[in-house]
mmCIF file of C-alpha atoms in Angstrom:
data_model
loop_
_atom_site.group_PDB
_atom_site.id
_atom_site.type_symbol
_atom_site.label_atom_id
_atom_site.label_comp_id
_atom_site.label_asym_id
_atom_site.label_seq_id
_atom_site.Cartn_x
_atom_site.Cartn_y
_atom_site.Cartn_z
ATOM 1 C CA UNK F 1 4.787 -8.347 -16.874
ATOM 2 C CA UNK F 2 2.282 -5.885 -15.163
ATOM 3 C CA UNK F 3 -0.300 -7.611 -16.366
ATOM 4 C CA UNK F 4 0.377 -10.152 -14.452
ATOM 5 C CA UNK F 5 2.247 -8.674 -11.629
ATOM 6 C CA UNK F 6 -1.394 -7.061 -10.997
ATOM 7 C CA UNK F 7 -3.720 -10.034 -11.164
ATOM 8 C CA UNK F 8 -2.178 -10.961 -8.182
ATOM 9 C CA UNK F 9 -2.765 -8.321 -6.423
ATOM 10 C CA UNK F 10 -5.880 -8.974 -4.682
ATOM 11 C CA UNK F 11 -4.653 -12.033 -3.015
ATOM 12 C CA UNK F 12 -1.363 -10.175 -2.069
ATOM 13 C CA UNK F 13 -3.450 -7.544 -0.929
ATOM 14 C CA UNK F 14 -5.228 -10.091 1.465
ATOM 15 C CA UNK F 15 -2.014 -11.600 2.671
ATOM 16 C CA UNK F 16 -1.211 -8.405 3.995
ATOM 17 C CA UNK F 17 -4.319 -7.323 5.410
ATOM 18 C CA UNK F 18 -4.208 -9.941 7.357
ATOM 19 C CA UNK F 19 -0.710 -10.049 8.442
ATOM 20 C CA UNK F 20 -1.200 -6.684 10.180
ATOM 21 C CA UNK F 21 -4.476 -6.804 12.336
ATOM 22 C CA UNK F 22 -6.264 -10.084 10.866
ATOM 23 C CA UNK F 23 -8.839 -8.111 9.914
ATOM 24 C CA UNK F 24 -12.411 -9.493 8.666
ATOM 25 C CA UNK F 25 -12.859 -9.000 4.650
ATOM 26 C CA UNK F 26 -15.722 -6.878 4.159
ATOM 27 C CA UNK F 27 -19.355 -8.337 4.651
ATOM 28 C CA UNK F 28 -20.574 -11.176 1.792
ATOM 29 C CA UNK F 29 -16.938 -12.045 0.653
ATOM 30 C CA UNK F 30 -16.010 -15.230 1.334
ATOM 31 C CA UNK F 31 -12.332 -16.661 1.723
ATOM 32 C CA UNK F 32 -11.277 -19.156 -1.602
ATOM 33 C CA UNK F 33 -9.547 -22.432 -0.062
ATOM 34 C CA UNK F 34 -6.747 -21.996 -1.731
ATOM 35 C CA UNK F 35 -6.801 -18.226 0.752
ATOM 36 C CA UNK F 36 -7.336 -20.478 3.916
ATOM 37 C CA UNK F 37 -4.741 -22.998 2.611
ATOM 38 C CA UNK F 38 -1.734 -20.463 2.133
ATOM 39 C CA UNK F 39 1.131 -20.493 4.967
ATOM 40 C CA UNK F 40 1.774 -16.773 5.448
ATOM 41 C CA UNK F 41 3.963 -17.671 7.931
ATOM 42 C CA UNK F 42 6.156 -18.927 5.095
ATOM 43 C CA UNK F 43 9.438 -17.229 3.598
ATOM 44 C CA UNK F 44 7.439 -17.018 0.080
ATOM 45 C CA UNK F 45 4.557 -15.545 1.797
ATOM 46 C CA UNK F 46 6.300 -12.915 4.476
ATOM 47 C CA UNK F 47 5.506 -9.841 4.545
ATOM 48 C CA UNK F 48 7.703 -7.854 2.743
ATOM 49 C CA UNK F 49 10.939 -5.745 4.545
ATOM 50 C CA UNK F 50 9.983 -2.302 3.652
ATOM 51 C CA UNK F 51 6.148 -3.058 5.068
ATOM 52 C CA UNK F 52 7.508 -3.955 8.707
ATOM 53 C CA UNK F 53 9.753 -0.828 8.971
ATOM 54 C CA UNK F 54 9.228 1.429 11.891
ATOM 55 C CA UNK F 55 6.794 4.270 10.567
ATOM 56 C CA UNK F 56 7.529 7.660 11.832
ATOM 57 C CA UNK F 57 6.936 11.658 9.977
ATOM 58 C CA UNK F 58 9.919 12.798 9.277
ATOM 59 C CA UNK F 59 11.372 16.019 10.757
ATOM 60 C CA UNK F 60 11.558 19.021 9.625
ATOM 61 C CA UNK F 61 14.486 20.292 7.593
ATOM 62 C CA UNK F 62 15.273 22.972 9.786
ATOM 63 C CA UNK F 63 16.416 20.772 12.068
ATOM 64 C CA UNK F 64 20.324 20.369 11.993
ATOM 65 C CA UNK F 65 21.194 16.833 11.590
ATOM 66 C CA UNK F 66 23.849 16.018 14.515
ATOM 67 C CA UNK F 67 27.083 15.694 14.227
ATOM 68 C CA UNK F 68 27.126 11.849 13.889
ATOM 69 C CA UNK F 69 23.698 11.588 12.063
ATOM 70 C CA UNK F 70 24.948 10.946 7.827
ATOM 71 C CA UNK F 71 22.703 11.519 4.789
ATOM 72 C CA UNK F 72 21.941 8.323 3.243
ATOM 73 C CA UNK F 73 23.603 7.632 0.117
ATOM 74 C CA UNK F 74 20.359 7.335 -2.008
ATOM 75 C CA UNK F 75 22.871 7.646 -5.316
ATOM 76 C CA UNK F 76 21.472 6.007 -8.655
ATOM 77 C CA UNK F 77 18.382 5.181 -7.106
ATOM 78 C CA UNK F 78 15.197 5.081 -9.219
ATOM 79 C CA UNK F 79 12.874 7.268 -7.963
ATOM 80 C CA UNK F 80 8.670 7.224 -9.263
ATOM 81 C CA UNK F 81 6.023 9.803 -8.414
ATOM 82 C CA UNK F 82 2.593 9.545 -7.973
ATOM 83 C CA UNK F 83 0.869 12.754 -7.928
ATOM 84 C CA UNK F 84 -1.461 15.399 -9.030
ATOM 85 C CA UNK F 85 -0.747 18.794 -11.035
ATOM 86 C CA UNK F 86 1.761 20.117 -8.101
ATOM 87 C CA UNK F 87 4.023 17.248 -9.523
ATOM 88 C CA UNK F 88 3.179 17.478 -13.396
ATOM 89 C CA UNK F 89 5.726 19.099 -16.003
ATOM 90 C CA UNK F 90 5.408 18.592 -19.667
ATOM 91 C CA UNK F 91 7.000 15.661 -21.127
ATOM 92 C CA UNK F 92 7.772 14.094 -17.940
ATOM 93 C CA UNK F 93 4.975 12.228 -17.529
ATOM 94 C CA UNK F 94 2.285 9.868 -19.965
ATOM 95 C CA UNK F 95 1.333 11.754 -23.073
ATOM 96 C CA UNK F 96 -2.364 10.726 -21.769
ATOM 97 C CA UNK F 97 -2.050 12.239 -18.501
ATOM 98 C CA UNK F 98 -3.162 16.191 -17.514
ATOM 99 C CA UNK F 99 -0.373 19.036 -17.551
ATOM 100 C CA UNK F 100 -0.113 22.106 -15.272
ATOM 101 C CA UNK F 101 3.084 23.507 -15.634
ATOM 102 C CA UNK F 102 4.666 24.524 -17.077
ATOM 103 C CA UNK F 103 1.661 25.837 -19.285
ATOM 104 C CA UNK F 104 -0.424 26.984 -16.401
ATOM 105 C CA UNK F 105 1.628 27.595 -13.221
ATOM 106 C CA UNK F 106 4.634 29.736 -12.148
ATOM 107 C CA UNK F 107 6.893 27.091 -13.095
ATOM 108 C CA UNK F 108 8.769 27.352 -16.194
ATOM 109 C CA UNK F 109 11.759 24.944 -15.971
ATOM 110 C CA UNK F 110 11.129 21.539 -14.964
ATOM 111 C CA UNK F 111 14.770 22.205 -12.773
ATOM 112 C CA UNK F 112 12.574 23.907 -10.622
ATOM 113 C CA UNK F 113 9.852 21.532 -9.855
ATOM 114 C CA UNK F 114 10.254 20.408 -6.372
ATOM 115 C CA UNK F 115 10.827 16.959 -7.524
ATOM 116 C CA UNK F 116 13.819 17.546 -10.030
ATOM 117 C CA UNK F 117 15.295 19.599 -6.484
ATOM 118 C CA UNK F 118 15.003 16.310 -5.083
ATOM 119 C CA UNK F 119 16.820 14.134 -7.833
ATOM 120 C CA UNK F 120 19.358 16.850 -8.129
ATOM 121 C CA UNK F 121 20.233 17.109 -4.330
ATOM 122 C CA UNK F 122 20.235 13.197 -3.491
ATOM 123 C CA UNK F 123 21.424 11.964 -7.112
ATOM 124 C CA UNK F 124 18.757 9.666 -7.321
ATOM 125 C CA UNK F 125 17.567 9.357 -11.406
ATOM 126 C CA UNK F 126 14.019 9.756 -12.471
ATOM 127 C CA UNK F 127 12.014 6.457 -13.031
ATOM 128 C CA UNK F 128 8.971 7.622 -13.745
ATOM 129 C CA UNK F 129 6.271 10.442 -12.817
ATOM 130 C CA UNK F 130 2.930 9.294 -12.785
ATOM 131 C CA UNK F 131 1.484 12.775 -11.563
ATOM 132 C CA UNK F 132 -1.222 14.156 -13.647
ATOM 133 C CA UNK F 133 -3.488 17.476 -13.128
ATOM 134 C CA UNK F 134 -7.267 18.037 -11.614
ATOM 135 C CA UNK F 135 -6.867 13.994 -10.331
ATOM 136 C CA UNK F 136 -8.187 12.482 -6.851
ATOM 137 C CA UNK F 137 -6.830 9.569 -5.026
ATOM 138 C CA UNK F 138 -10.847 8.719 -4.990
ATOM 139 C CA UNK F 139 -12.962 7.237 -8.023
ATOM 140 C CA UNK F 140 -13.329 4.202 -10.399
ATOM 141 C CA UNK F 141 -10.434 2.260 -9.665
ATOM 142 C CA UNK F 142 -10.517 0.680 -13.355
ATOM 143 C CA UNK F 143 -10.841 3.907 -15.125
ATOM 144 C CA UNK F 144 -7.443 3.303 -17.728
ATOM 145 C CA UNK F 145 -7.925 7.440 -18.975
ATOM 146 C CA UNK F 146 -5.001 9.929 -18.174
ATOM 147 C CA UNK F 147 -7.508 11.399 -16.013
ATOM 148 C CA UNK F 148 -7.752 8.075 -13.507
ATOM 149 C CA UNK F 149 -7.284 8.269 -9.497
ATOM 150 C CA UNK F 150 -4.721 7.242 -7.660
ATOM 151 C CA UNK F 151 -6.491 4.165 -6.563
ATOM 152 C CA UNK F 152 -6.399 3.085 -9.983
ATOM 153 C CA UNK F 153 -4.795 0.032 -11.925
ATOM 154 C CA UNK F 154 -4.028 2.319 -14.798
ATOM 155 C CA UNK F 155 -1.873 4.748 -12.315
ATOM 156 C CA UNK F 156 -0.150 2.188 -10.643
ATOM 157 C CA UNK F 157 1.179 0.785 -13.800
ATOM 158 C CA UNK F 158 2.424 3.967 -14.388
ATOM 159 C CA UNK F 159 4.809 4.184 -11.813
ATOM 160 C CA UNK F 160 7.106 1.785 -14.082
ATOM 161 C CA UNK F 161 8.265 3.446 -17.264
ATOM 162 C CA UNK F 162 7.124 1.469 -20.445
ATOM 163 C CA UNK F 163 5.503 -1.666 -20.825
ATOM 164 C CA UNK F 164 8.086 -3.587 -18.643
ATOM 165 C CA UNK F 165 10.069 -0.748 -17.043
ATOM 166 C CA UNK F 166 12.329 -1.301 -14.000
ATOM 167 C CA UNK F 167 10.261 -1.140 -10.543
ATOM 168 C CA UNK F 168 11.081 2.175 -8.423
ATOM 169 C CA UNK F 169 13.453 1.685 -5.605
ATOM 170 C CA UNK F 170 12.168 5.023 -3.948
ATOM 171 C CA UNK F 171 8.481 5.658 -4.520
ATOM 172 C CA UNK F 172 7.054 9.136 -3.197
ATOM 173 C CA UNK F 173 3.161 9.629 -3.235
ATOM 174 C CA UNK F 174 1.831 13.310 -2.513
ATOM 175 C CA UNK F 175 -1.665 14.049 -4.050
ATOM 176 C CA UNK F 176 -5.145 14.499 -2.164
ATOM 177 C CA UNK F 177 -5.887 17.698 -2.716
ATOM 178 C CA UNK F 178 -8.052 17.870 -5.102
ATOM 179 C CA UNK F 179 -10.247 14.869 -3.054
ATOM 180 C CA UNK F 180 -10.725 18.073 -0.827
ATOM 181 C CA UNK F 181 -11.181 20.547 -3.261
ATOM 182 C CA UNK F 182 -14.084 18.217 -5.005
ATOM 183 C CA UNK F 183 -15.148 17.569 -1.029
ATOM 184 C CA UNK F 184 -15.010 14.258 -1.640
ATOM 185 C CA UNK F 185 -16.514 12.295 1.208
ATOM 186 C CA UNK F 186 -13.536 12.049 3.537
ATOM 187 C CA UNK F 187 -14.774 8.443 5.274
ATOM 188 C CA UNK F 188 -12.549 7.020 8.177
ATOM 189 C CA UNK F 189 -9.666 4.719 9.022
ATOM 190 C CA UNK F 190 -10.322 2.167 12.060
ATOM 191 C CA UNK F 191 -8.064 -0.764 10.763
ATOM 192 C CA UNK F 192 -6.453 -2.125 7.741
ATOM 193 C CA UNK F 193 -9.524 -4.178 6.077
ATOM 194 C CA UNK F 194 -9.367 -5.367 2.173
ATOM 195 C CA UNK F 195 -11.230 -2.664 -0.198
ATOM 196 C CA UNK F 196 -13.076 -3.721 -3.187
ATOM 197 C CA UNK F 197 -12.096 -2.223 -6.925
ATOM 198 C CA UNK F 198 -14.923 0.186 -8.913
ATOM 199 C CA UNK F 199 -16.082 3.116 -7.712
ATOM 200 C CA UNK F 200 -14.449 4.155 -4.548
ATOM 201 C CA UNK F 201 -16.155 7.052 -3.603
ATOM 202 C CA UNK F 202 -14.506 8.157 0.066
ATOM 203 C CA UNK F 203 -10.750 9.121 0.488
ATOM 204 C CA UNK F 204 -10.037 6.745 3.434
ATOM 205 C CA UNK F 205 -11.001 3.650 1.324
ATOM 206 C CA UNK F 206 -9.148 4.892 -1.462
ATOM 207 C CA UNK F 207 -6.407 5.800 0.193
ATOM 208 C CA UNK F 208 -6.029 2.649 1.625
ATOM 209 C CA UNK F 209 -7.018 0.532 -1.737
ATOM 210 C CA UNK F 210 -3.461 2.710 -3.415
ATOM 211 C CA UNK F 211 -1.508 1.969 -0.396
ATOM 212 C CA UNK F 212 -2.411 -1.964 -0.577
ATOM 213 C CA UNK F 213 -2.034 -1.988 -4.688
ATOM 214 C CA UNK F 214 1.349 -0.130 -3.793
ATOM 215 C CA UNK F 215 2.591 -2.805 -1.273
ATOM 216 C CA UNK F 216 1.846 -5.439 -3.964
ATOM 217 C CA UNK F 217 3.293 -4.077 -7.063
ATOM 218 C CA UNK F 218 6.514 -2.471 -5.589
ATOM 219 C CA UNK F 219 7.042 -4.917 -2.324
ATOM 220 C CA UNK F 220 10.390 -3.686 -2.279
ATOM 221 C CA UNK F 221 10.630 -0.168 -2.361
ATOM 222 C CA UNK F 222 10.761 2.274 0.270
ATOM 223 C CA UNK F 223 7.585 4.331 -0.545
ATOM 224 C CA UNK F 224 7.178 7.965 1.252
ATOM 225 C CA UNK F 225 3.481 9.100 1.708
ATOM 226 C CA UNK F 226 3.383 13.026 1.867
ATOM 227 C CA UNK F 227 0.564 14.956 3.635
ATOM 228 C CA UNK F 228 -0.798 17.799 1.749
ATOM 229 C CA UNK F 229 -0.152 21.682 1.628
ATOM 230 C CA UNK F 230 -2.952 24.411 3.004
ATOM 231 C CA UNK F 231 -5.033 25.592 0.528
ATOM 232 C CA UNK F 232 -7.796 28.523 0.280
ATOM 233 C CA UNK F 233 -9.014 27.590 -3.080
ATOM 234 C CA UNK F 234 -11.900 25.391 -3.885
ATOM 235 C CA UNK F 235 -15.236 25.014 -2.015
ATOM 236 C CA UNK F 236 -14.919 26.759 1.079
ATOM 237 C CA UNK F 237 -16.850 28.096 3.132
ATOM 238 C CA UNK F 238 -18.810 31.137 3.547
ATOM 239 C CA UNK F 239 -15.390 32.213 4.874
ATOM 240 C CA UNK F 240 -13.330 31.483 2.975
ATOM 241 C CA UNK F 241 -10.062 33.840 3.942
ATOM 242 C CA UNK F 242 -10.478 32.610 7.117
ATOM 243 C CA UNK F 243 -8.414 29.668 8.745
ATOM 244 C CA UNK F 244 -8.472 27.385 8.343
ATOM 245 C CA UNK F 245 -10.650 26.616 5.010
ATOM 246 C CA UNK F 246 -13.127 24.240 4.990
ATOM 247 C CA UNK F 247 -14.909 22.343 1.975
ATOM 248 C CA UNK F 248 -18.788 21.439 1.559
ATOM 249 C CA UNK F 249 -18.415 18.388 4.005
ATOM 250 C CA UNK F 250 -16.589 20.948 6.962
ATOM 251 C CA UNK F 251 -13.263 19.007 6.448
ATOM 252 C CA UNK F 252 -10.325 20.767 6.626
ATOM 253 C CA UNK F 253 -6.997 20.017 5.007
ATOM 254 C CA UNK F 254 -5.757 18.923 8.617
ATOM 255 C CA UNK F 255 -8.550 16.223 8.692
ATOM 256 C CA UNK F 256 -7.538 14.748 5.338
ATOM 257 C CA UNK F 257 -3.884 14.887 6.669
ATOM 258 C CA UNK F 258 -4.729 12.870 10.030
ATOM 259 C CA UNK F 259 -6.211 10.244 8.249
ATOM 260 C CA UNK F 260 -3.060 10.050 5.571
ATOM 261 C CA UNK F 261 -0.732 9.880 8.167
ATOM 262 C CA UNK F 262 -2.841 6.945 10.105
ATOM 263 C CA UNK F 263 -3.456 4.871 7.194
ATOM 264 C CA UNK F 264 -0.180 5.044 6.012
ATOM 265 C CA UNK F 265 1.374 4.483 9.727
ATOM 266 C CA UNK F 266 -0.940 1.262 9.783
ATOM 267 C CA UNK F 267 0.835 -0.341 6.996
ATOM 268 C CA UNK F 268 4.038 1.012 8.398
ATOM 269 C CA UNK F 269 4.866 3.503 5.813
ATOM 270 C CA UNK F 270 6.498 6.866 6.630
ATOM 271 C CA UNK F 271 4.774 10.044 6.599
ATOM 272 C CA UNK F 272 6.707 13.275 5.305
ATOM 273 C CA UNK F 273 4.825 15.751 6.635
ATOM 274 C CA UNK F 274 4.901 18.552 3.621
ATOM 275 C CA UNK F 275 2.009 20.593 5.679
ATOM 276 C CA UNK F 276 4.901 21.593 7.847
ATOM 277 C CA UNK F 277 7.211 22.608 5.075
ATOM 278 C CA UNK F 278 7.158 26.844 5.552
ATOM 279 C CA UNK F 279 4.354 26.834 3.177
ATOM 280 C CA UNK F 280 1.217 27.972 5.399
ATOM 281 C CA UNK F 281 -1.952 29.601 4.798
ATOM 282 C CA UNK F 282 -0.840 32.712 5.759
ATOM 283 C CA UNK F 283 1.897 33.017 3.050
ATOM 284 C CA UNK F 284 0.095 31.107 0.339
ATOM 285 C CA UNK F 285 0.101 34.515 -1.804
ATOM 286 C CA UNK F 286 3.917 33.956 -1.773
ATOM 287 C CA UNK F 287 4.915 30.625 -2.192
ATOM 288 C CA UNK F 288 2.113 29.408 -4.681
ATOM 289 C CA UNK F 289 0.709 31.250 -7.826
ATOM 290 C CA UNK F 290 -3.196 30.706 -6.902
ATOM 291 C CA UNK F 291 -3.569 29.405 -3.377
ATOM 292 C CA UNK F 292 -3.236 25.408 -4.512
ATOM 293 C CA UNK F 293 0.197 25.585 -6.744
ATOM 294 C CA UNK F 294 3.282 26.384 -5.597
ATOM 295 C CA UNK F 295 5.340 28.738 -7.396
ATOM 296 C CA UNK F 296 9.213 28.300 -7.745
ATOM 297 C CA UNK F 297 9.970 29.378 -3.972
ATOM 298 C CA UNK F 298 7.099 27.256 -2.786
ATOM 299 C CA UNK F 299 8.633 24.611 -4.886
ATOM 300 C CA UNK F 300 12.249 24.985 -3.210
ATOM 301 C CA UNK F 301 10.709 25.035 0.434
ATOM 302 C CA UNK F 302 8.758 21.360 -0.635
ATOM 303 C CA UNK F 303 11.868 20.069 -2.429
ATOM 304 C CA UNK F 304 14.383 20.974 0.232
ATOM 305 C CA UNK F 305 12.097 19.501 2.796
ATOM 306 C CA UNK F 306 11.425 16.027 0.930
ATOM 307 C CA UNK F 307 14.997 16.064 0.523
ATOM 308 C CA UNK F 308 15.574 16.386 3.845
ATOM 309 C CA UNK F 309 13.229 13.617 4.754
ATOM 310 C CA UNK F 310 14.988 11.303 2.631
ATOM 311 C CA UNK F 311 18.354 11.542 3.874
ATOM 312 C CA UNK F 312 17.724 11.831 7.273
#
């Protein structure tokens, strides 16, 4: 069923490129007739609900809900995650994939992990957790190792459990951190335009080839894109206890979140902005246990604001 669920997706991924902004494919690639041919003004082809949705970054949870504003009833849900080690915890995600915690972190109890906050407080049930540790979004998109980026086939799949696993109905992606940490060339976002598979080697293209691999694999599922926490770990800068920290390219974490929350926003996907969760660089000695991973309070404040987001 994935299998072929994903050979598709390069056509899909076209249809919806240029639904949005009718963008031109990149330079050399010709259109197939059978491309030019399809009606995407059709009911088979139509771009799906959940890509048409109003995009917005969700408030903070601090922020009292009014009196006739209800939580969503997101009960019995199925609920995926695609992340790095902030969202591993043994035997909750692929035997091939990269562990932090709880063998490395502050994090004993997977009850703890700001995801299982989430489940617990909106009784949606775990579908599957493709987070695994020292990963990019960034790299050889057809890399099938534990160790492959988010971009990638192989971590896409994973968002389904088993071989043909139900589809998520709530899909939350949150990794990117390490693209800074590694200084990955950060690249930038203009307008949605169809990216090529191999080696992706700048954030905004990858970022954009997982969000149009997402959109065809999971077409209906309301999928969350999260921007990503401070950090004074890493290459910095020859100051690096100053703020904000900067990696070899002089990026900063807010230049990696601006172009997360515009990519995503061009496909119409909501932003939760996690960066504004209480966690800041200033009190990264006590919410995380090394300046990247949170401990368990950090945890709580990133749970309780996802949660948050979701509900409201």
């Amino acid at each position: 069923m994935k299998k072929s669920k994903l050979t598709c997706i390069l056509l899909v991924t076209a249809v919806l490129c240029f639904s949005f902004t009718g963008c031109s494919r990149n330079s050399g690639e010709e259109a197939s007739s059978e491309e030019i041919q399809t009606d995407y003004s059709s009911e088979e082809n139509s771009i799906p609900d959940n890509m048409v949705s109003q995009a917005e970054t969700a408030p903070a949870p601090e922020e009292t809900p009014s009196a006739q504003q209800q939580a969503r009833d997101l009960t019995g849900l199925k609920l995926s995650i695609l992340g790095d080690s902030i969202s591993t915890f043994d035997g909750y995600i692929p035997t091939d994939y990269n562990i932090f915690y709880p063998g490395h972190g502050e994090i004993t109890t997977v009850e703890n992990t700001w995801w299982f906050q989430v489940l617990t407080a909106t009784g949606m049930e775990l579908n599957a957790n493709a987070s695994s540790s020292n990963t990019t979004i960034s790299g050889d998109s057809n890399d099938t190792t534990g160790s492959a980026p988010g971009c990638s086939f192989k971590r896409i799949n994973d968002l389904t459990p088993g071989d043909d696993g139900p589809a998520p109905d709530v899909l939350i992606v949150f990794m990117g951190t390490n693209d800074f940490l590694r200084s990955v060339e950060l690249g930038s976002f203009t307008a949605p335009e169809a990216q090529q598979e191999g080696e992706v080697t700048n954030f905004c293209d990858a970022y954009e080839l997982m969000i149009q691999k997402l959109a065809a694999s999971f077409p209906n599922a309301q999928i969350y894109f999260c921007t990503l926490l401070e950090t004074n770990a890493g290459d910095v800068d020859d100051n690096p206890q100053g703020f904000p920290a900067t990696n070899e390219k002089g990026n900063t974490i807010a230049d990696f979140n601006a172009e997360i929350a515009t990519i995503a926003s061009a496909y119409n996907y909501p932003v939760i902005d996690v960066h504004n969760c209480g966690i800041t660089y200033d009190t990264l000695g006590q919410y995380t246990g090394d300046g990247v991973h949170p401990n368990t309070e950090g945890a709580k404040l990133i749970g309780d604001y996802i949660t948050h987001a979701l509900l409201y």
